[in-house]
């Protein structure tokens, strides 16, 4: 028996569904999300390329030279957005992993797995550019500063998540084990963010805060925000492209995956 259908001003509504019969829950299935992920990945990749190019132009050619650090400060247009994304991606990864753990949804665990390498990349980029900035500023490549150390721990958490999942053959068990590690590791995120307030560190405080006006020129802030948005678009594009690979790998025995391997559609 078909579900009852009613009429509203917005169109046809099926029981438990949305107007016009659109069932958004169908995209929770890997088979239906796979083609959508491909279309979205292309769009976000183009947006990432354009925004990153604009951010580099503003940061390296438009923003004024800093009175104290000279042009060496321009590394912040890479370093700060990368540090933001390293923390943000981990939180998003932990959320997806937690959803998969609680609701036992396959796609959620796959999404967490797809996000981890990109998060590790931005964490490494933040540490590397921080060292490049630290040498002319502090006179050394590395110090065991509270923020640097907690950011390094974040990189180890990403590596641990990836390694733990790779060490377990059963994908569902691997997702559950990774979810536990990801959720436990979330405690490190506020430590990174508030480390400059809780401890006496060499690392400077936040230049951008929701509670106060930014302590930098408007052009500098614009370049940093544009680059952060570009990194965000890249993260989505990379995660979706990697998610498609994970879906095909895990669903390789399904009929639809076999058809896609043969026809590409």
Coordinates of C-alpha atoms in Angstrom, one line a residue:
X1 CA 0.0 0.0 0.0
X2 CA 1.4 3.4 -1.0
X3 CA 1.9 6.1 1.6
X4 CA -0.9 8.7 1.8
X5 CA -0.3 11.9 -0.1
X6 CA -1.6 15.3 0.8
X7 CA -1.6 18.7 -0.8
X8 CA 0.0 21.9 0.5
X9 CA 0.7 25.3 -0.8
X10 CA 4.3 24.2 -1.4
X11 CA 3.4 21.1 -3.4
X12 CA 2.8 17.4 -2.8
X13 CA 3.9 16.0 0.5
X14 CA 4.4 12.3 1.2
X15 CA 4.0 10.9 4.7
X16 CA 7.3 11.6 6.5
X17 CA 8.7 13.4 3.5
X18 CA 9.3 16.9 2.2
X19 CA 7.3 19.0 -0.3
X20 CA 7.3 17.6 -3.8
X21 CA 8.1 14.2 -2.5
X22 CA 11.9 15.0 -2.0
X23 CA 13.3 12.5 0.5
X24 CA 16.6 14.0 1.7
X25 CA 17.3 11.0 3.8
X26 CA 18.0 9.0 0.7
X27 CA 21.4 10.8 0.5
X28 CA 22.5 9.0 3.6
X29 CA 23.0 5.9 1.5
X30 CA 26.5 5.7 -0.1
X31 CA 25.0 4.7 -3.5
X32 CA 22.8 7.8 -3.8
X33 CA 25.3 10.2 -2.3
X34 CA 28.2 9.1 -4.6
X35 CA 27.1 11.0 -7.8
X36 CA 26.1 14.0 -5.7
X37 CA 29.5 14.1 -4.1
X38 CA 31.1 14.1 -7.5
X39 CA 29.2 17.1 -8.7
X40 CA 29.8 19.0 -5.4
X41 CA 33.5 18.3 -5.4
X42 CA 34.0 19.9 -8.8
X43 CA 32.2 23.1 -7.7
X44 CA 34.0 23.4 -4.4
X45 CA 37.4 22.8 -6.2
X46 CA 36.8 25.6 -8.6
X47 CA 35.7 27.9 -5.7
X48 CA 38.9 26.9 -3.7
X49 CA 41.2 27.7 -6.6
X50 CA 39.7 31.1 -7.2
X51 CA 39.5 32.1 -3.5
X52 CA 43.1 30.9 -2.8
X53 CA 44.4 32.8 -5.7
X54 CA 42.6 35.9 -4.5
X55 CA 43.9 35.4 -1.0
X56 CA 47.5 35.0 -2.1
X57 CA 47.2 38.2 -4.2
X58 CA 45.8 40.2 -1.3
X59 CA 48.2 38.8 1.2
X60 CA 51.4 39.1 -0.7
X61 CA 50.8 42.0 -3.1
X62 CA 48.1 44.3 -1.6
X63 CA 48.5 44.0 2.2
X64 CA 50.9 46.6 3.7
X65 CA 54.3 45.7 5.1
X66 CA 54.3 45.2 8.9
X67 CA 56.2 47.9 10.8
X68 CA 57.9 45.5 13.2
X69 CA 58.3 42.2 11.3
X70 CA 58.6 43.5 7.7
X71 CA 57.5 41.2 5.0
X72 CA 58.2 38.1 7.1
X73 CA 54.8 38.4 8.7
X74 CA 53.1 37.5 5.3
X75 CA 53.4 33.9 6.3
X76 CA 50.3 34.4 8.4
X77 CA 48.2 34.4 5.3
X78 CA 49.0 30.7 5.0
X79 CA 49.8 29.8 8.7
X80 CA 46.7 31.2 10.4
X81 CA 44.0 29.9 8.0
X82 CA 45.8 26.5 8.1
X83 CA 45.7 26.5 11.9
X84 CA 42.0 27.4 11.9
X85 CA 41.2 24.6 9.5
X86 CA 43.3 22.0 11.4
X87 CA 41.1 22.6 14.5
X88 CA 37.8 23.0 12.6
X89 CA 38.2 19.9 10.5
X90 CA 39.0 17.8 13.6
X91 CA 35.8 19.0 15.2
X92 CA 33.8 18.2 12.1
X93 CA 35.5 14.8 11.8
X94 CA 34.6 14.0 15.4
X95 CA 31.0 15.0 14.8
X96 CA 30.7 12.7 11.8
X97 CA 32.4 9.9 13.7
X98 CA 30.1 10.4 16.6
X99 CA 27.0 10.3 14.4
X100 CA 28.2 7.1 12.9
X101 CA 28.9 5.6 16.3
X102 CA 25.5 6.5 17.7
X103 CA 23.3 5.9 14.7
X104 CA 25.4 3.2 13.0
X105 CA 25.3 5.0 9.7
X106 CA 27.9 3.9 7.1
X107 CA 28.3 7.2 5.3
X108 CA 29.1 9.1 8.5
X109 CA 32.1 6.9 9.3
X110 CA 33.2 7.2 5.7
X111 CA 33.0 10.9 5.9
X112 CA 35.1 11.0 9.0
X113 CA 37.7 8.8 7.3
X114 CA 37.7 11.2 4.3
X115 CA 38.3 14.3 6.4
X116 CA 41.2 12.9 8.4
X117 CA 44.0 13.2 5.8
X118 CA 43.0 16.8 4.9
X119 CA 43.0 17.7 8.6
X120 CA 46.4 16.2 9.0
X121 CA 47.6 18.2 6.0
X122 CA 46.5 21.5 7.4
X123 CA 47.9 20.7 10.8
X124 CA 51.3 19.9 9.3
X125 CA 51.1 23.1 7.2
X126 CA 50.3 25.1 10.3
X127 CA 53.3 23.7 12.1
X128 CA 55.7 24.0 9.1
X129 CA 54.7 27.6 8.4
X130 CA 54.8 28.4 12.1
X131 CA 58.5 27.2 12.1
X132 CA 59.3 29.4 9.1
X133 CA 57.7 32.3 10.9
X134 CA 59.3 31.5 14.2
X135 CA 62.9 31.6 12.9
X136 CA 63.0 35.3 12.1
X137 CA 60.6 36.2 14.9
X138 CA 61.9 34.1 17.9
X139 CA 65.3 33.2 16.5
X140 CA 64.5 29.5 16.5
X141 CA 62.6 27.0 14.4
X142 CA 60.8 25.4 17.3
X143 CA 60.1 25.8 21.0
X144 CA 58.0 23.6 23.3
X145 CA 55.4 26.4 23.6
X146 CA 52.0 25.4 24.8
X147 CA 50.2 26.2 21.6
X148 CA 52.9 24.6 19.4
X149 CA 52.9 21.5 21.5
X150 CA 49.1 21.1 21.6
X151 CA 49.1 21.6 17.8
X152 CA 51.7 18.9 17.4
X153 CA 49.5 16.6 19.6
X154 CA 46.6 17.3 17.2
X155 CA 48.8 16.1 14.3
X156 CA 49.5 12.9 16.3
X157 CA 45.7 12.5 16.9
X158 CA 45.1 12.7 13.1
X159 CA 47.9 10.2 12.5
X160 CA 46.5 7.9 15.2
X161 CA 43.0 8.1 13.8
X162 CA 44.2 7.1 10.3
X163 CA 46.6 4.4 11.6
X164 CA 43.9 2.9 13.8
X165 CA 41.4 2.6 11.0
X166 CA 44.0 1.1 8.7
X167 CA 45.0 -1.5 11.3
X168 CA 41.5 -3.0 11.5
X169 CA 40.3 -5.0 8.6
X170 CA 36.5 -4.7 9.3
X171 CA 35.5 -1.2 8.1
X172 CA 32.6 -1.0 10.6
X173 CA 34.8 -1.9 13.5
X174 CA 37.4 0.5 12.3
X175 CA 34.9 3.3 12.1
X176 CA 33.8 2.6 15.7
X177 CA 37.3 2.5 17.1
X178 CA 38.2 5.6 15.2
X179 CA 35.1 7.4 16.5
X180 CA 36.1 6.7 20.1
X181 CA 39.6 8.1 19.5
X182 CA 38.2 11.2 17.6
X183 CA 35.7 12.0 20.4
X184 CA 38.3 11.7 23.1
X185 CA 40.8 13.8 21.2
X186 CA 38.3 16.7 20.9
X187 CA 39.4 17.8 24.4
X188 CA 42.7 19.0 22.7
X189 CA 40.9 21.6 20.6
X190 CA 40.0 24.1 23.4
X191 CA 43.5 23.5 24.8
X192 CA 45.0 24.7 21.5
X193 CA 42.7 27.7 21.3
X194 CA 43.0 28.9 24.9
X195 CA 46.6 27.9 25.5
X196 CA 47.8 31.5 25.0
X197 CA 45.4 32.6 27.7
X198 CA 45.9 29.8 30.2
X199 CA 49.8 29.8 30.1
X200 CA 52.6 32.3 29.6
X201 CA 53.7 31.4 26.0
X202 CA 55.8 32.9 23.3
X203 CA 53.0 32.5 20.8
X204 CA 51.1 35.8 20.3
X205 CA 47.4 36.0 21.2
X206 CA 44.6 35.9 18.7
X207 CA 44.5 38.7 16.2
X208 CA 40.9 37.9 15.3
X209 CA 38.3 37.5 18.0
X210 CA 34.5 37.5 18.2
X211 CA 34.6 39.5 21.4
X212 CA 36.8 42.4 20.2
X213 CA 37.8 44.3 17.1
X214 CA 40.7 42.8 15.0
X215 CA 44.1 44.1 15.9
X216 CA 45.3 44.3 12.3
X217 CA 44.8 46.4 9.2
X218 CA 41.6 45.7 7.3
X219 CA 43.5 44.6 4.2
X220 CA 45.4 42.0 6.2
X221 CA 42.2 40.7 7.8
X222 CA 40.5 40.5 4.4
X223 CA 43.4 38.5 2.9
X224 CA 43.4 36.1 5.8
X225 CA 39.7 35.5 5.7
X226 CA 39.6 35.0 1.9
X227 CA 42.4 32.5 2.3
X228 CA 40.6 30.7 5.1
X229 CA 37.5 30.5 3.0
X230 CA 39.6 29.1 0.1
X231 CA 41.1 26.5 2.4
X232 CA 37.5 25.6 3.6
X233 CA 36.4 25.1 0.0
X234 CA 39.4 23.0 -0.7
X235 CA 38.7 20.8 2.4
X236 CA 35.2 20.1 1.2
X237 CA 36.3 19.3 -2.3
X238 CA 39.2 17.0 -1.2
X239 CA 37.0 15.2 1.4
X240 CA 34.2 14.6 -1.1
X241 CA 36.7 13.3 -3.7
X242 CA 38.3 11.0 -1.1
X243 CA 34.8 9.9 0.1
X244 CA 34.0 8.7 -3.4
X245 CA 37.1 6.5 -3.4
X246 CA 36.2 5.1 0.0
X247 CA 32.6 4.4 -1.1
X248 CA 33.8 2.5 -4.2
X249 CA 36.3 0.6 -2.1
X250 CA 33.8 -0.5 0.6
X251 CA 30.9 -1.1 -1.9
X252 CA 33.0 -2.8 -4.5
X253 CA 30.9 -6.0 -4.2
X254 CA 27.7 -4.2 -4.7
X255 CA 26.0 -4.3 -8.1
X256 CA 25.8 -0.6 -8.5
X257 CA 29.6 -0.2 -7.9
X258 CA 30.3 -2.9 -10.4
X259 CA 28.2 -1.2 -13.0
X260 CA 30.0 2.1 -12.3
X261 CA 33.3 0.4 -12.7
X262 CA 32.2 -0.9 -16.1
X263 CA 30.3 2.1 -17.5
X264 CA 31.5 5.1 -15.4
X265 CA 27.9 6.1 -14.7

